[in-house]
Short mmCIF file of C-alpha atoms and ligand atoms in Angstrom, two decimals:
data_model
loop_
_atom_site.label_atom_id
_atom_site.label_comp_id
_atom_site.label_asym_id
_atom_site.label_seq_id
_atom_site.Cartn_x
_atom_site.Cartn_y
_atom_site.Cartn_z
CA UNK A 1060 -48.52 -12.19 41.57
CA UNK A 1061 -45.65 -9.95 42.50
CA UNK A 1062 -46.11 -6.35 41.46
CA UNK A 1063 -43.28 -4.63 39.63
CA UNK A 1064 -42.28 -1.40 37.95
CA UNK A 1065 -41.19 -2.22 34.45
CA UNK A 1066 -38.33 -0.79 32.43
CA UNK A 1067 -37.66 -1.05 28.70
CA UNK A 1068 -34.59 -2.92 27.52
CA UNK A 1069 -33.36 -2.30 23.99
CA UNK A 1070 -33.21 -5.64 22.16
CA UNK A 1071 -30.37 -4.39 20.00
CA UNK A 1072 -27.93 -2.90 22.54
CA UNK A 1073 -29.32 -3.86 25.95
CA UNK A 1074 -29.71 -0.28 27.23
CA UNK A 1075 -32.41 -0.10 29.90
CA UNK A 1076 -34.81 2.84 29.88
CA UNK A 1077 -36.99 4.02 32.70
CA UNK A 1078 -39.25 5.75 31.96
CA UNK A 1079 -40.20 4.56 28.48
CA UNK A 1080 -38.83 6.23 25.35
CA UNK A 1081 -39.78 5.81 21.72
CA UNK A 1082 -36.16 5.69 20.51
CA UNK A 1083 -33.26 4.00 22.31
CA UNK A 1084 -31.04 6.67 23.85
CA UNK A 1085 -27.92 4.62 23.26
CA UNK A 1086 -28.12 3.04 19.82
CA UNK A 1087 -30.90 5.10 18.22
CA UNK A 1088 -33.09 2.05 17.58
CA UNK A 1089 -36.44 3.49 16.61
CA UNK A 1090 -38.89 0.62 16.45
CA UNK A 1091 -40.64 0.41 19.82
CA UNK A 1092 -41.31 -3.27 19.32
CA UNK A 1093 -37.59 -3.74 19.78
CA UNK A 1094 -37.89 -3.08 23.52
CA UNK A 1095 -38.21 -5.94 25.95
CA UNK A 1096 -40.12 -5.27 29.17
CA UNK A 1097 -38.05 -6.07 32.26
CA UNK A 1098 -38.91 -5.59 35.95
CA UNK A 1099 -36.80 -3.04 37.80
CA UNK A 1100 -34.91 -4.33 40.85
CA UNK A 1101 -36.29 -3.16 44.19
CA UNK A 1102 -33.15 -2.85 46.30
CA UNK A 1103 -30.86 0.10 46.05
CA UNK A 1104 -29.17 3.10 47.63
CA UNK A 1105 -30.78 6.44 48.38
CA UNK A 1106 -29.13 9.07 46.19
CA UNK A 1107 -31.01 12.14 47.45
CA UNK A 1108 -34.35 13.00 49.05
CA UNK A 1109 -36.63 15.74 50.26
CA UNK A 1110 -39.43 16.04 52.77
CA UNK A 1111 -42.18 17.99 51.12
CA UNK A 1112 -44.21 20.06 53.59
CA UNK A 1113 -46.80 21.27 51.09
CA UNK A 1114 -47.72 18.15 49.11
CA UNK A 1115 -50.30 18.48 46.33
CA UNK A 1116 -53.80 19.02 47.73
CA UNK A 1117 -55.03 15.50 46.86
CA UNK A 1118 -52.63 14.11 49.50
CA UNK A 1119 -54.44 14.52 52.76
CA UNK A 1120 -51.26 14.38 54.84
CA UNK A 1121 -48.98 17.16 56.12
CA UNK A 1122 -45.78 15.83 54.50
CA UNK A 1123 -44.60 13.31 51.95
CA UNK A 1124 -41.01 12.14 51.48
CA UNK A 1125 -39.59 11.74 48.01
CA UNK A 1126 -36.28 10.38 46.86
CA UNK A 1127 -34.17 9.26 43.95
CA UNK A 1128 -32.82 5.73 44.37
CA UNK A 1129 -30.03 4.04 42.47
CA UNK A 1130 -31.18 0.45 42.10
CA UNK A 1131 -29.02 -2.66 41.92
CA UNK A 1132 -27.87 -2.75 38.31
CA UNK A 1133 -27.52 1.03 38.14
CA UNK A 1134 -30.98 2.13 36.98
CA UNK A 1135 -32.51 4.99 38.88
CA UNK A 1136 -36.05 5.71 39.94
CA UNK A 1137 -37.93 8.48 41.68
CA UNK A 1138 -40.17 7.18 44.45
CA UNK A 1139 -41.79 7.89 47.77
CA UNK A 1140 -40.00 7.13 51.03
CA UNK A 1141 -41.52 5.61 54.12
CA UNK A 1142 -38.42 6.10 56.26
CA UNK A 1143 -38.16 8.00 59.56
CA UNK A 1144 -34.72 9.56 59.19
CA UNK A 1145 -33.57 9.19 55.61
CA UNK A 1146 -29.85 9.59 54.92
CA UNK A 1147 -28.01 9.91 51.61
CA UNK A 1148 -26.36 6.57 50.76
CA UNK A 1149 -28.57 4.36 52.95
CA UNK A 1150 -29.77 0.97 51.70
CA UNK A 1151 -33.44 0.90 50.81
CA UNK A 1152 -35.94 -1.63 49.50
CA UNK A 1153 -39.04 -0.78 47.50
CA UNK A 1154 -42.59 -2.09 47.63
CA UNK A 1155 -45.33 -1.38 45.09
CA UNK A 1156 -48.07 0.59 46.81
CA UNK A 1157 -50.66 3.25 46.07
CA UNK A 1158 -48.76 6.54 45.68
CA UNK A 1159 -51.52 8.86 44.51
CA UNK A 1160 -55.30 8.72 44.65
CA UNK A 1161 -57.53 10.61 42.29
CA UNK A 1162 -61.32 10.63 42.32
CA UNK A 1163 -61.70 7.53 40.11
CA UNK A 1164 -58.15 6.33 39.89
CA UNK A 1165 -55.36 4.98 42.05
CA UNK A 1166 -51.74 5.13 40.93
CA UNK A 1167 -49.32 2.41 41.98
CA UNK A 1168 -45.66 3.20 42.37
CA UNK A 1169 -42.50 2.40 44.30
CA UNK A 1170 -42.40 3.23 48.00
CA UNK A 1171 -39.02 2.71 49.66
CA UNK A 1172 -38.35 1.41 53.17
CA UNK A 1173 -35.09 1.14 55.06
CA UNK A 1174 -33.46 -2.16 54.03
CA UNK B 831 -28.62 36.78 9.18
CA UNK B 832 -29.73 40.34 9.90
CA UNK B 833 -28.83 41.82 13.26
CA UNK B 834 -31.65 42.22 15.79
CA UNK B 835 -32.11 45.11 18.21
CA UNK B 836 -34.45 45.94 21.09
CA UNK B 837 -36.50 48.97 20.06
CA UNK B 838 -38.86 49.21 23.02
CA UNK B 839 -39.65 47.66 26.38
CA UNK B 840 -42.55 47.53 28.84
CA UNK B 841 -43.50 45.72 32.03
CA UNK B 842 -46.26 45.42 34.64
CA UNK B 843 -45.67 44.94 38.34
CA UNK B 844 -45.00 41.29 39.11
CA UNK B 845 -47.48 40.79 41.94
CA UNK B 846 -51.13 39.81 42.36
CA UNK B 847 -52.91 41.70 39.57
CA UNK B 848 -56.66 42.21 39.67
CA UNK B 849 -57.28 42.55 35.94
CA UNK B 850 -57.71 40.01 33.13
CA UNK B 851 -54.80 38.10 31.60
CA UNK B 852 -55.31 39.72 28.21
CA UNK B 853 -54.71 43.14 29.79
CA UNK B 854 -51.72 41.87 31.77
CA UNK B 855 -50.31 41.02 28.34
CA UNK B 856 -51.49 44.16 26.56
CA UNK B 857 -50.25 46.88 28.97
CA UNK B 858 -46.54 46.09 28.61
CA UNK B 859 -47.18 45.95 24.85
CA UNK B 860 -48.62 49.46 24.96
CA UNK B 861 -45.67 50.68 27.07
CA UNK B 862 -43.17 49.15 24.64
CA UNK B 863 -44.89 50.77 21.65
CA UNK B 864 -44.66 54.16 23.39
CA UNK B 865 -41.06 53.52 24.41
CA UNK B 866 -40.06 52.69 20.84
CA UNK B 867 -42.24 55.28 19.10
CA UNK B 868 -43.37 52.54 16.72
CA UNK B 869 -47.06 52.20 15.86
CA UNK B 870 -47.21 49.05 13.80
CA UNK B 871 -45.82 45.56 14.08
CA UNK B 872 -45.56 42.68 11.64
CA UNK B 873 -45.83 39.87 14.15
CA UNK B 874 -46.71 39.25 17.81
CA UNK B 875 -45.48 36.38 19.96
CA UNK B 876 -47.13 35.87 23.33
CA UNK B 877 -45.35 33.61 25.83
CA UNK B 878 -47.66 32.02 28.37
CA UNK B 879 -47.69 28.71 30.18
CA UNK B 880 -51.02 28.27 31.84
CA UNK B 881 -53.87 30.28 30.34
CA UNK B 882 -55.73 27.19 29.11
CA UNK B 883 -55.68 25.57 32.51
CA UNK B 884 -55.49 28.44 35.01
CA UNK B 885 -57.51 31.14 33.25
CA UNK B 886 -59.73 29.03 30.98
CA UNK B 887 -58.55 31.02 27.99
CA UNK B 888 -56.87 29.67 24.86
CA UNK B 889 -55.59 31.42 21.75
CA UNK B 890 -54.11 34.17 23.91
CA UNK B 891 -52.03 35.87 21.19
CA UNK B 892 -55.12 36.34 19.00
CA UNK B 893 -56.90 38.04 21.91
CA UNK B 894 -53.90 40.26 22.69
CA UNK B 895 -53.24 41.42 19.13
CA UNK B 896 -56.88 42.51 18.90
CA UNK B 897 -56.77 44.17 22.32
CA UNK B 898 -53.82 46.26 21.13
CA UNK B 899 -55.65 47.02 17.85
CA UNK B 900 -52.64 45.67 15.99
CA UNK B 901 -54.63 43.41 13.68
CA UNK B 902 -54.00 42.15 10.99
CA UNK B 903 -50.43 41.50 12.26
CA UNK B 904 -49.58 37.80 12.68
CA UNK B 905 -49.92 36.43 16.22
CA UNK B 906 -48.71 33.20 17.84
CA UNK B 907 -48.89 31.94 21.43
CA UNK B 908 -45.82 30.13 22.70
CA UNK B 909 -46.00 27.64 25.56
CA UNK B 910 -42.63 26.29 26.62
CA UNK B 911 -43.03 25.94 30.36
CA UNK B 912 -41.17 28.48 32.51
CA UNK B 913 -38.81 29.03 29.55
CA UNK B 914 -41.69 30.31 27.39
CA UNK B 915 -40.49 33.94 27.67
CA UNK B 916 -36.98 33.55 26.31
CA UNK B 917 -38.26 30.96 23.81
CA UNK B 918 -40.61 33.63 22.41
CA UNK B 919 -37.70 36.09 22.20
CA UNK B 920 -35.80 33.46 20.21
CA UNK B 921 -38.74 33.14 17.79
CA UNK B 922 -38.90 36.93 17.45
CA UNK B 923 -35.17 37.07 16.84
CA UNK B 924 -35.40 34.44 14.10
CA UNK B 925 -38.30 36.21 12.42
CA UNK B 926 -36.24 39.40 12.07
CA UNK B 927 -32.84 37.81 11.46
CA UNK B 928 -34.30 35.75 8.62
CA UNK B 929 -35.74 38.80 6.87
CA UNK B 930 -39.30 37.53 7.28
CA UNK B 931 -40.42 40.45 9.47
CA UNK B 932 -39.10 43.93 10.36
CA UNK B 933 -40.91 44.68 13.64
CA UNK B 934 -41.84 41.94 16.09
CA UNK B 935 -43.50 42.33 19.49
CA UNK B 936 -42.67 39.69 22.10
CA UNK B 937 -44.88 39.61 25.19
CA UNK B 938 -44.72 37.28 28.17
CA UNK B 939 -47.77 37.18 30.43
CA UNK B 940 -49.15 34.99 33.17
CA UNK B 941 -51.98 35.22 35.69
CA UNK B 942 -51.41 32.47 38.25
CA UNK B 943 -53.04 34.11 41.24
CA UNK B 944 -56.47 33.46 39.77
CA UNK B 945 -56.15 30.12 41.59
CA UNK B 946 -54.82 29.39 45.09
CA UNK B 947 -51.19 28.55 45.86
CA UNK B 948 -51.69 24.76 45.95
CA UNK B 949 -53.50 24.77 42.61
CA UNK B 950 -50.78 26.98 41.15
CA UNK B 951 -48.08 24.58 42.39
CA UNK B 952 -50.02 21.61 41.01
CA UNK B 953 -50.37 23.37 37.66
CA UNK B 954 -46.59 23.91 37.49
CA UNK B 955 -46.07 20.29 38.61
CA UNK B 956 -47.66 19.14 35.34
CA UNK B 957 -44.22 19.93 33.87
CA UNK B 958 -42.83 16.83 35.58
CA UNK B 959 -42.81 13.36 34.03
CA UNK B 960 -46.43 12.13 34.25
CA UNK B 961 -45.60 8.49 35.04
CA UNK B 962 -42.17 8.61 36.61
CA UNK B 963 -42.55 11.75 38.76
CA UNK B 964 -45.98 13.38 38.87
CA UNK B 965 -47.86 10.33 40.23
CA UNK B 966 -45.57 10.32 43.27
CA UNK B 967 -46.57 13.84 44.24
CA UNK B 968 -43.40 15.35 42.77
CA UNK B 969 -43.62 19.14 42.37
CA UNK B 970 -41.01 21.65 41.24
CA UNK B 971 -40.10 22.50 44.86
CA UNK B 972 -39.53 18.77 45.54
CA UNK B 973 -37.15 18.44 42.58
CA UNK B 974 -35.34 21.54 43.83
CA UNK B 975 -35.20 20.08 47.35
CA UNK B 976 -33.64 16.83 46.11
CA UNK B 977 -31.22 18.78 43.90
CA UNK B 978 -30.25 21.08 46.78
CA UNK B 979 -29.61 18.26 49.27
CA UNK B 980 -27.16 16.52 46.96
CA UNK B 981 -25.55 19.79 45.85
CA UNK B 982 -25.00 20.91 49.43
CA UNK B 983 -23.51 17.57 50.39
CA UNK B 984 -21.21 17.56 47.38
CA UNK B 985 -19.97 21.15 47.29
CA UNK B 986 -20.21 22.36 50.90
CA UNK B 987 -23.05 24.78 50.20
CA UNK B 988 -24.96 25.48 53.43
CA UNK B 989 -28.38 26.85 54.35
CA UNK B 990 -26.56 30.09 55.12
CA UNK B 991 -25.42 30.40 51.50
CA UNK B 992 -28.96 29.81 50.28
CA UNK B 993 -30.25 32.45 52.69
CA UNK B 994 -27.59 34.88 51.44
CA UNK B 995 -29.03 34.59 47.92
CA UNK B 996 -32.48 35.45 49.30
CA UNK B 997 -31.19 38.39 51.36
CA UNK B 998 -29.30 39.81 48.35
CA UNK B 999 -32.21 39.47 45.93
CA UNK B 1000 -34.78 40.84 48.37
CA UNK B 1001 -32.44 43.80 48.90
CA UNK B 1002 -32.11 44.39 45.14
CA UNK B 1003 -35.89 44.28 44.73
CA UNK B 1004 -36.31 47.14 47.23
CA UNK B 1005 -35.19 49.47 44.43
CA UNK B 1006 -37.37 47.84 41.77
CA UNK B 1007 -40.82 49.44 41.63
CA UNK B 1008 -42.17 46.50 39.62
CA UNK B 1009 -40.96 43.77 42.00
CA UNK B 1010 -43.39 41.47 43.79
CA UNK B 1011 -41.72 41.53 47.21
CA UNK B 1012 -40.64 44.81 48.79
CA UNK B 1013 -39.46 43.22 51.98
CA UNK B 1014 -35.93 43.61 53.31
CA UNK B 1015 -34.89 40.36 55.03
CA UNK B 1016 -31.86 39.45 57.17
CA UNK B 1017 -29.93 36.29 57.98
CA UNK B 1018 -30.93 36.92 61.59
CA UNK B 1019 -34.64 36.92 60.73
CA UNK B 1020 -34.73 33.91 58.41
CA UNK B 1021 -31.94 31.76 59.82
CA UNK B 1022 -30.36 32.66 63.17
CA UNK B 1023 -33.06 34.00 65.47
CA UNK B 1024 -35.37 31.79 67.58
CA UNK B 1025 -38.24 33.02 65.37
CA UNK B 1026 -36.52 31.85 62.19
CA UNK B 1027 -38.22 28.44 62.22
CA UNK B 1028 -41.60 30.22 62.24
CA UNK B 1029 -40.58 32.98 59.82
CA UNK B 1030 -38.92 30.57 57.47
CA UNK B 1031 -40.42 27.05 57.73
CA UNK B 1032 -39.25 24.09 55.67
CA UNK B 1033 -41.10 23.65 52.38
CA UNK B 1034 -39.06 21.03 50.55
CA UNK B 1035 -36.38 20.15 53.09
CA UNK B 1036 -33.57 21.38 52.96
CA UNK B 1037 -35.26 24.29 51.16
CA UNK B 1038 -37.31 26.69 53.24
CA UNK B 1039 -39.94 29.31 52.54
CA UNK B 1040 -37.40 32.03 51.70
CA UNK B 1041 -35.62 29.72 49.25
CA UNK B 1042 -38.70 29.78 46.98
CA UNK B 1043 -39.92 32.39 44.55
CA UNK B 1044 -43.43 33.75 45.06
CA UNK B 1045 -46.38 32.90 42.79
CA UNK B 1046 -46.85 36.04 40.71
CA UNK B 1047 -48.99 37.57 38.01
CA UNK B 1048 -47.28 39.83 35.52
CA UNK B 1049 -46.37 40.74 31.99
CA UNK B 1050 -43.37 42.10 30.11
CA UNK B 1051 -42.68 43.09 26.52
CA UNK B 1052 -39.78 43.62 24.12
CA UNK B 1053 -40.19 45.06 20.63
CA UNK B 1054 -37.50 43.72 18.31
CA UNK B 1055 -36.43 45.24 15.03
CA UNK B 1056 -33.70 45.72 12.42
CA UNK B 1057 -30.72 48.13 12.33
CA UNK B 1058 -32.53 50.03 9.59
CA UNK B 1059 -35.63 50.72 11.70
CA UNK B 1060 -33.42 51.57 14.71
CA UNK B 1061 -31.90 54.44 12.67
CA UNK B 1062 -35.33 56.09 12.51
CA UNK B 1063 -36.33 55.86 16.19
CA UNK B 1064 -33.36 57.17 18.19
CA UNK B 1065 -33.21 54.55 20.93
CA UNK B 1066 -30.04 53.03 22.48
CA UNK B 1067 -28.63 50.27 20.25
CA UNK B 1068 -29.12 47.16 22.40
CA UNK B 1069 -28.44 44.13 20.22
CA UNK B 1070 -29.44 40.54 20.90
CA UNK B 1071 -26.03 39.10 20.12
CA UNK B 1072 -26.36 35.50 21.21
CA UNK B 1073 -29.06 32.92 21.78
CA UNK B 1074 -28.58 29.38 23.03
CA UNK B 1075 -31.12 26.73 23.82
CA UNK B 1076 -30.67 23.19 25.08
CA UNK B 1077 -32.70 20.37 26.62
CA UNK B 1078 -32.12 17.54 29.07
CA UNK B 1079 -33.97 14.39 30.18
CA UNK B 1080 -37.58 14.86 31.26
CA UNK B 1081 -37.26 12.72 34.40
CA UNK B 1082 -34.52 14.18 36.59
CA UNK B 1083 -33.44 10.74 37.88
CA UNK B 1084 -32.21 9.79 34.40
CA UNK B 1085 -29.36 12.32 34.52
CA UNK B 1086 -25.92 10.82 35.08
CA UNK B 1087 -25.14 13.36 37.78
CA UNK B 1088 -28.32 14.80 39.29
CA UNK B 1089 -26.39 17.93 40.36
CA UNK B 1090 -25.39 18.70 36.76
CA UNK B 1091 -27.41 21.24 34.80
CA UNK B 1092 -26.27 20.18 31.34
CA UNK B 1093 -28.89 22.20 29.47
CA UNK B 1094 -27.80 25.39 31.27
CA UNK B 1095 -24.17 24.71 30.40
CA UNK B 1096 -24.95 24.02 26.75
CA UNK B 1097 -27.41 26.90 26.26
CA UNK B 1098 -24.94 29.36 27.81
CA UNK B 1099 -22.07 28.04 25.72
CA UNK B 1100 -24.07 28.46 22.50
CA UNK B 1101 -25.19 31.95 23.49
CA UNK B 1102 -21.69 33.18 24.31
CA UNK B 1103 -20.22 31.56 21.20
CA UNK B 1104 -22.78 33.23 18.96
CA UNK B 1105 -22.18 36.61 20.65
CA UNK B 1106 -18.38 36.10 20.43
CA UNK B 1107 -17.91 36.94 24.11
CA UNK B 1108 -16.79 35.00 27.18
CA UNK B 1109 -18.68 34.52 30.45
CA UNK B 1110 -16.03 36.73 32.10
CA UNK B 1111 -16.98 39.63 29.77
CA UNK B 1112 -20.53 39.82 31.17
CA UNK B 1113 -21.25 42.97 33.21
CA UNK B 1114 -24.68 42.05 34.54
CA UNK B 1115 -26.84 38.91 34.55
CA UNK B 1116 -30.33 37.74 35.38
CA UNK B 1117 -30.38 34.06 36.33
CA UNK B 1118 -33.42 31.87 36.93
CA UNK B 1119 -33.50 31.70 40.76
CA UNK B 1120 -36.93 30.08 41.17
CA UNK B 1121 -35.09 28.42 44.09
CA UNK B 1122 -32.04 30.02 45.75
CA UNK B 1123 -29.88 26.96 45.03
CA UNK B 1124 -30.42 27.52 41.31
CA UNK B 1125 -28.77 30.95 41.33
CA UNK B 1126 -25.62 29.38 42.78
CA UNK B 1127 -25.68 26.34 40.47
CA UNK B 1128 -26.44 28.37 37.33
CA UNK B 1129 -23.73 30.94 38.12
CA UNK B 1130 -21.29 28.03 37.81
CA UNK B 1131 -22.85 26.24 34.85
CA UNK B 1132 -22.98 29.36 32.67
CA UNK B 1133 -19.27 29.88 33.36
CA UNK B 1134 -19.09 32.85 35.73
CA UNK B 1135 -17.47 30.67 38.40
CA UNK B 1136 -15.92 27.21 38.57
CA UNK B 1137 -18.19 24.32 39.52
CA UNK B 1138 -18.53 24.27 43.30
CA UNK B 1139 -17.32 27.86 43.74
CA UNK B 1140 -20.49 29.85 43.13
CA UNK B 1141 -21.31 29.98 46.83
CA UNK B 1142 -17.80 31.28 47.60
CA UNK B 1143 -18.21 34.15 45.10
CA UNK B 1144 -21.58 34.88 46.69
CA UNK B 1145 -19.96 34.98 50.14
CA UNK B 1146 -17.35 37.46 48.85
CA UNK B 1147 -20.08 39.75 47.53
CA UNK B 1148 -19.06 39.29 43.90
CA UNK B 1149 -22.68 38.86 42.82
CA UNK B 1150 -24.01 42.01 44.51
CA UNK B 1151 -24.75 45.19 42.58
CA UNK B 1152 -21.31 46.80 42.29
CA UNK B 1153 -19.59 43.40 42.57
CA UNK B 1154 -17.59 41.64 39.88
CA UNK B 1155 -20.67 40.15 38.21
CA UNK B 1156 -23.98 41.38 39.67
CA UNK B 1157 -26.60 38.64 39.50
CA UNK B 1158 -30.30 39.44 39.61
CA UNK B 1159 -30.17 43.20 40.21
CA UNK B 1160 -33.94 43.21 39.54
CA UNK B 1161 -34.50 41.02 42.59
CA UNK B 1162 -34.62 37.89 40.44
CA UNK B 1163 -37.47 35.42 40.45
CA UNK B 1164 -36.96 35.23 44.21
CA UNK B 1165 -38.11 38.79 44.91
CA UNK B 1166 -39.06 40.41 41.61
CA UNK B 1167 -41.44 37.49 41.13
CA UNK B 1168 -42.07 34.57 38.77
CA UNK B 1169 -45.12 34.83 36.51
CA UNK B 1170 -43.91 31.69 34.74
CA UNK B 1171 -44.53 32.46 31.06
CA UNK B 1172 -43.50 36.10 31.49
CA UNK B 1173 -40.27 35.50 33.38
CA UNK B 1174 -37.87 35.19 30.44
CA UNK B 1175 -39.15 38.44 28.94
CA UNK B 1176 -38.95 40.09 32.38
CA UNK B 1177 -35.29 39.06 32.68
CA UNK B 1178 -34.55 40.56 29.25
CA UNK B 1179 -36.41 43.73 30.26
CA UNK B 1180 -34.07 44.20 33.22
CA UNK B 1181 -30.96 43.64 31.10
CA UNK B 1182 -32.12 46.20 28.54
CA UNK B 1183 -32.69 48.73 31.35
CA UNK B 1184 -29.20 48.01 32.69
CA UNK B 1185 -27.52 48.35 29.29
CA UNK B 1186 -29.44 51.54 28.53
CA UNK B 1187 -28.37 52.96 31.90
CA UNK B 1188 -32.00 53.33 32.99
CA UNK B 1189 -31.95 51.01 36.03
CA UNK B 1190 -31.76 53.91 38.51
CA UNK B 1191 -30.60 52.91 42.01
CA UNK B 1192 -29.84 49.35 40.97
CA UNK B 1193 -27.80 50.41 37.92
CA UNK B 1194 -24.55 48.55 37.22
CA UNK B 1195 -22.21 51.33 36.04
CA UNK B 1196 -21.14 51.20 32.39
CA UNK B 1197 -22.75 47.85 31.74
CA UNK B 1198 -22.17 46.88 28.10
CA UNK B 1199 -22.77 43.13 28.03
CA UNK B 1200 -25.78 41.50 29.69
CA UNK B 1201 -26.91 37.90 30.00
CA UNK B 1202 -30.08 36.01 30.91
CA UNK B 1203 -30.75 32.37 31.76
CA UNK B 1204 -34.37 31.23 31.53
CA UNK B 1205 -34.76 27.73 32.99
CA UNK B 1206 -37.74 25.56 32.07
CA UNK B 1207 -39.00 22.42 33.80
CA UNK B 1208 -36.35 21.31 36.20
CA UNK B 1209 -33.60 22.24 33.78
CA UNK B 1210 -34.93 20.22 30.87
CA UNK B 1211 -35.38 23.24 28.58
CA UNK B 1212 -33.12 26.25 28.97
CA UNK B 1213 -32.71 29.42 26.89
CA UNK B 1214 -29.79 31.82 27.41
CA UNK B 1215 -29.56 35.26 25.82
CA UNK B 1216 -26.57 37.60 25.46
CA UNK B 1217 -27.18 41.31 24.91
CA UNK B 1218 -24.56 43.83 23.77
CA UNK B 1219 -24.81 47.61 23.88
CA UNK B 1220 -23.40 49.21 20.74
CA UNK B 1221 -22.12 52.75 20.56
ZN1 ZN C 1043 -30.36 0.42 21.91
#
C-alpha cells in the first residue's frame, strides 16, 4: 500500500486543509464530518529551506534540512529534505519516511528528494 | 473605559540566575512596589511560558502573590507563548479600564537555564504545530531560518544587514546593566575576518549564532493603575494608550506569503489606532528580535518603514539611538536577553524608562511616544503596545 500524507477537503466548498482544522477556513463549515480525506500530491517546488545545525537532541545527526514545499495543486507542506544542495524553486518529490524517533514511537512524514 | 497608567516598574538582570523562579518573579514585583510607593494591589498577573515543564512548578501566580505577602489579592498565571508578557499587560489593562480593579501588578518571569540549551530549544519548539511541524524536527530557529532565506531572496537583505542588527543591539546592551550580553561585537569579528566562521557558525542556515537571541532567565514587572491613584503617588504619567493583538495560522506553511507577518501588521494597526497616533509619531520602540531578521521585518510590518526598506533604514543608522526611530535601545532580545514569558514585560519596562527619561546613557532625548511588539510562536500571536507620556 502506498503511504500518503492526508489533507482535509471541505465537502461544501472544496477548500483543502493541511493540517486539519475543525472549521473550514473558507466557508465556515463547522461539522468535521463534512471533510473528505484526500492524499496530498508528492511533487512540488521548494519554496524555502534551512539547514539546521543544532537539531533537537533526539536526532543523532549533526544537521537536518527542512523546507516548505508548494505541491502540485497549490497546497503547501513542511517537510525534511534529503538534498545535497537545495535551491529555492527547484523541483522536488516526496517520500513517506520516518522523520522522528521517540523511545516508543516513530513518526512518519514527508521527506523530499530532488526530482 | 478608564485610562490606565504605569505606576511602578522593576526588573532583574536577564542572564543565568541562580535562584528559584518564584523569586525571579517576586524581586521585580518588590522593586515596582518601591518605585510606585504603593503597598497593596487588587490583582496579580504572572506571565510565564514554561514553569510546568522546565521548572516542575505550576500555579506560579499563587506562589508569587504569597511570596510578596500580597494575599488575599487575586492572582492568575498567563501562558501565551513568548507573547505571554504583553498578553498579561493587556489583561491588567482591561482589569483597570473596566473598573474591576484599581491597582494591578503584572509580572513576567522565566527560568529557562534550569535545563540545558537543547532542552530549552526543544521546550520552545513545542509552540510549533505538533503534526505538521514538530515531528519533522522543526524548532523556532528553523522557522526563522526558512523565513530569512525567502526574505533575503525577495528583498535583497544580506547577511551583512543581519549582522548589523546584532552589532547595533549588542552595542546598546553595553549601557544596560540588566542585559544578558555585555559583549561589543563588530562586523569584522562575526562576518569578515577569517575567524568569523568559527566565531559565528551557522545555526539555521542562513542564520548564524549571532543572529539568535540567548537563552535567558529573568523577570520584569509593571504596576498599573488609574489616573486617580496616580494623583497620590507623584510618578511620571506614562499612559498605556493603545493595545493591539492578532493571530495567524499555527503552521507557517499555510500562510499565503511566508514572508508576511500579518499578525504583526494587524496588532500594530490596532494599537496605533487605539492610541490615535501614527507609526511615524513613535520616538522609541522595542521590537521582538529573537532573530535579527525579525527586527528588520517587524520594523516594516508595524509601519516604521515600507515593506522591503527596513534594511535600508538600518544601513542609514535610522534605528540607532539618536536616529530617526531608535529600535531596541535596551539591546533587544538579541543582547538584553529573552526569558520567554518575561520578554513582553521587559520591553514595556524599557519603554517606561525611556519615556520617564531614566534610561541614562541609552536615553532617547525627549521621547514622548513609545511602542513595543511582542511576538509569540512564529508570528502566530502578537501583542503591540503604545505608550504615551502625558505632561
Ligand atoms: Zn468549506
